[in-house]
Amino acid sequence: QVQLVESGGGLVQAGGSLRISCAASGSISSINVMDWYRQAPGKQRELVAAITRGGTENYADSVKGRFTISKDNTKNTVYLQMNSLKPEDTAVYYCHVNVYIAGMWNNYWGQGTQVTVSS
């Protein structure tokens, strides 16, 4: 079993910055990918940014140049630094990991953290 604990969400004015984090714990043998999704009211959940085991980063076009994903392998923690925030970035942000545990790859989700950007 894997537990994901997210933190760092909140309310910020447009143009401001926030950093959210997600710490994974449990009997993890290996982490394949760690990523962040978001879901705004009335919209589908969308991938925001991903980082692979090797450190390759991928971003949604809407956040390129503003958001940066990073990870600390020693802490099994992934971060999302969000700069130049816009009201349209308002959403619940979910951490997702694909990990090798108990002999197989599994997907786990965090509980979500609210990010609200005021205009």
CSV table of N, CA, C and O in Angstrom, one decimal, residues 66-112:
chain,number,residue,atom,x,y,z
A,66,ARG,N,5.7,28.4,-17.1
A,66,ARG,CA,5.3,29.0,-15.8
A,66,ARG,C,5.4,28.0,-14.6
A,66,ARG,O,5.7,28.4,-13.5
A,67,PHE,N,5.2,26.7,-14.9
A,67,PHE,CA,5.2,25.7,-13.9
A,67,PHE,C,6.5,24.8,-14.1
A,67,PHE,O,7.0,24.6,-15.2
A,68,THR,N,7.0,24.3,-13.0
A,68,THR,CA,8.2,23.5,-13.0
A,68,THR,C,8.0,22.3,-12.0
A,68,THR,O,7.7,22.5,-10.9
A,69,ILE,N,8.1,21.1,-12.6
A,69,ILE,CA,8.0,19.9,-11.7
A,69,ILE,C,9.4,19.4,-11.4
A,69,ILE,O,10.3,19.5,-12.2
A,70,SER,N,9.5,18.9,-10.1
A,70,SER,CA,10.8,18.4,-9.7
A,70,SER,C,10.5,17.3,-8.7
A,70,SER,O,9.4,17.2,-8.2
A,71,LYS,N,11.6,16.6,-8.3
A,71,LYS,CA,11.4,15.5,-7.3
A,71,LYS,C,12.6,15.3,-6.5
A,71,LYS,O,13.7,15.7,-6.9
A,72,ASP,N,12.4,14.8,-5.3
A,72,ASP,CA,13.5,14.4,-4.4
A,72,ASP,C,13.4,12.9,-4.2
A,72,ASP,O,12.5,12.4,-3.5
A,73,ASN,N,14.3,12.2,-4.9
A,73,ASN,CA,14.2,10.7,-4.8
A,73,ASN,C,14.4,10.2,-3.4
A,73,ASN,O,13.9,9.1,-3.1
A,74,THR,N,15.2,10.9,-2.6
A,74,THR,CA,15.5,10.4,-1.3
A,74,THR,C,14.3,10.5,-0.4
A,74,THR,O,14.2,9.8,0.6
A,75,LYS,N,13.3,11.3,-0.8
A,75,LYS,CA,12.1,11.5,0.1
A,75,LYS,C,10.9,11.0,-0.7
A,75,LYS,O,9.8,11.1,-0.1
A,76,ASN,N,11.1,10.5,-1.9
A,76,ASN,CA,9.9,10.0,-2.7
A,76,ASN,C,8.9,11.1,-2.7
A,76,ASN,O,7.6,10.9,-2.6
A,77,THR,N,9.3,12.3,-3.0
A,77,THR,CA,8.5,13.5,-3.0
A,77,THR,C,8.6,14.2,-4.4
A,77,THR,O,9.7,14.4,-4.9
A,78,VAL,N,7.4,14.7,-4.8
A,78,VAL,CA,7.4,15.4,-6.1
A,78,VAL,C,6.8,16.8,-5.8
A,78,VAL,O,6.0,17.0,-4.9
A,79,TYR,N,7.3,17.8,-6.4
A,79,TYR,CA,6.9,19.2,-6.2
A,79,TYR,C,6.4,19.8,-7.5
A,79,TYR,O,6.8,19.4,-8.6
A,80,LEU,N,5.6,20.8,-7.4
A,80,LEU,CA,5.2,21.6,-8.5
A,80,LEU,C,5.3,23.1,-8.1
A,80,LEU,O,4.5,23.5,-7.3
A,81,GLN,N,6.2,23.7,-8.7
A,81,GLN,CA,6.4,25.2,-8.5
A,81,GLN,C,5.6,25.9,-9.6
A,81,GLN,O,5.8,25.7,-10.8
A,82,MET,N,4.6,26.7,-9.1
A,82,MET,CA,3.7,27.4,-10.0
A,82,MET,C,3.9,28.9,-9.9
A,82,MET,O,3.7,29.5,-8.9
A,83,ASN,N,4.4,29.5,-11.0
A,83,ASN,CA,4.7,30.9,-11.1
A,83,ASN,C,3.7,31.5,-12.1
A,83,ASN,O,3.1,30.9,-12.9
A,84,SER,N,3.6,32.9,-12.0
A,84,SER,CA,2.7,33.6,-12.9
A,84,SER,C,1.3,33.0,-13.0
A,84,SER,O,0.8,32.8,-14.1
A,85,LEU,N,0.8,32.7,-11.8
A,85,LEU,CA,-0.5,32.0,-11.8
A,85,LEU,C,-1.6,32.9,-12.4
A,85,LEU,O,-1.6,34.1,-12.3
A,86,LYS,N,-2.5,32.2,-13.0
A,86,LYS,CA,-3.7,32.8,-13.7
A,86,LYS,C,-5.0,32.3,-13.0
A,86,LYS,O,-5.0,31.2,-12.5
A,87,PRO,N,-6.0,33.1,-13.1
A,87,PRO,CA,-7.3,32.6,-12.6
A,87,PRO,C,-7.7,31.2,-13.2
A,87,PRO,O,-8.3,30.4,-12.5
A,88,GLU,N,-7.4,31.0,-14.4
A,88,GLU,CA,-7.7,29.7,-15.0
A,88,GLU,C,-6.9,28.5,-14.5
A,88,GLU,O,-7.2,27.4,-14.9
A,89,ASP,N,-5.9,28.8,-13.7
A,89,ASP,CA,-5.2,27.7,-13.0
A,89,ASP,C,-5.9,27.2,-11.8
A,89,ASP,O,-5.5,26.2,-11.2
A,90,THR,N,-7.0,27.9,-11.4
A,90,THR,CA,-7.8,27.5,-10.2
A,90,THR,C,-8.4,26.1,-10.5
A,90,THR,O,-9.0,25.8,-11.5
A,91,ALA,N,-8.1,25.2,-9.5
A,91,ALA,CA,-8.5,23.8,-9.7
A,91,ALA,C,-8.1,23.0,-8.4
A,91,ALA,O,-7.3,23.5,-7.6
A,92,VAL,N,-8.5,21.8,-8.3
A,92,VAL,CA,-8.0,20.9,-7.3
A,92,VAL,C,-6.8,20.1,-8.0
A,92,VAL,O,-7.0,19.6,-9.1
A,93,TYR,N,-5.7,20.1,-7.4
A,93,TYR,CA,-4.5,19.5,-8.0
A,93,TYR,C,-4.3,18.2,-7.3
A,93,TYR,O,-4.2,18.1,-6.1
A,94,TYR,N,-4.1,17.1,-8.1
A,94,TYR,CA,-4.0,15.8,-7.6
A,94,TYR,C,-2.6,15.2,-8.0
A,94,TYR,O,-2.2,15.3,-9.2
A,95,CYS,N,-2.0,14.6,-7.1
A,95,CYS,CA,-0.7,13.9,-7.3
A,95,CYS,C,-1.0,12.5,-7.7
A,95,CYS,O,-2.0,11.9,-7.2
A,96,HIS,N,-0.2,12.0,-8.7
A,96,HIS,CA,-0.4,10.6,-9.1
A,96,HIS,C,1.0,10.0,-9.2
A,96,HIS,O,2.0,10.7,-9.7
A,97,VAL,N,1.1,8.8,-8.8
A,97,VAL,CA,2.4,8.0,-9.0
A,97,VAL,C,2.1,6.7,-9.5
A,97,VAL,O,1.1,6.0,-9.3
A,98,ASN,N,3.1,6.2,-10.3
A,98,ASN,CA,3.1,4.8,-10.8
A,98,ASN,C,4.3,4.2,-10.1
A,98,ASN,O,5.5,4.5,-10.4
A,99,VAL,N,4.0,3.2,-9.3
A,99,VAL,CA,5.1,2.6,-8.5
A,99,VAL,C,5.1,1.1,-8.6
A,99,VAL,O,4.1,0.5,-8.9
A,100,TYR,N,6.3,0.5,-8.3
A,100,TYR,CA,6.5,-0.9,-8.3
A,100,TYR,C,6.4,-1.4,-6.9
A,100,TYR,O,7.3,-1.0,-6.1
A,101,ILE,N,5.4,-2.1,-6.6
A,101,ILE,CA,5.2,-2.6,-5.2
A,101,ILE,C,4.5,-4.0,-5.3
A,101,ILE,O,3.6,-4.2,-6.1
A,102,ALA,N,5.0,-4.8,-4.4
A,102,ALA,CA,4.4,-6.2,-4.3
A,102,ALA,C,4.5,-6.9,-5.6
A,102,ALA,O,3.5,-7.6,-6.0
A,103,GLY,N,5.5,-6.7,-6.4
A,103,GLY,CA,5.7,-7.4,-7.6
A,103,GLY,C,5.0,-6.9,-8.8
A,103,GLY,O,5.0,-7.6,-9.9
A,104,MET,N,4.4,-5.8,-8.8
A,104,MET,CA,3.7,-5.2,-9.9
A,104,MET,C,3.6,-3.7,-9.9
A,104,MET,O,3.8,-3.1,-8.8
A,105,TRP,N,3.4,-3.1,-11.1
A,105,TRP,CA,3.2,-1.7,-11.1
A,105,TRP,C,1.8,-1.3,-10.8
A,105,TRP,O,0.8,-1.9,-11.2
A,106,ASN,N,1.7,-0.3,-9.9
A,106,ASN,CA,0.4,0.2,-9.5
A,106,ASN,C,0.3,1.7,-9.6
A,106,ASN,O,1.3,2.4,-9.5
A,107,ASN,N,-0.9,2.2,-9.7
A,107,ASN,CA,-1.2,3.6,-9.7
A,107,ASN,C,-1.9,4.1,-8.4
A,107,ASN,O,-2.8,3.4,-7.9
A,108,TYR,N,-1.4,5.2,-7.9
A,108,TYR,CA,-2.0,5.8,-6.7
A,108,TYR,C,-2.2,7.3,-6.9
A,108,TYR,O,-1.5,7.9,-7.6
A,109,TRP,N,-3.3,7.8,-6.2
A,109,TRP,CA,-3.7,9.2,-6.3
A,109,TRP,C,-3.7,9.8,-4.9
A,109,TRP,O,-4.0,9.2,-3.9
A,110,GLY,N,-3.3,11.1,-4.9
A,110,GLY,CA,-3.4,11.8,-3.6
A,110,GLY,C,-4.8,12.3,-3.4
A,110,GLY,O,-5.7,12.1,-4.3
A,111,GLN,N,-5.1,12.9,-2.3
A,111,GLN,CA,-6.4,13.3,-1.9
A,111,GLN,C,-6.8,14.7,-2.6
A,111,GLN,O,-8.0,15.0,-2.6
A,112,GLY,N,-5.8,15.3,-3.2
A,112,GLY,CA,-6.1,16.6,-3.9
A,112,GLY,C,-5.8,17.8,-3.0
A,112,GLY,O,-6.1,17.7,-1.7
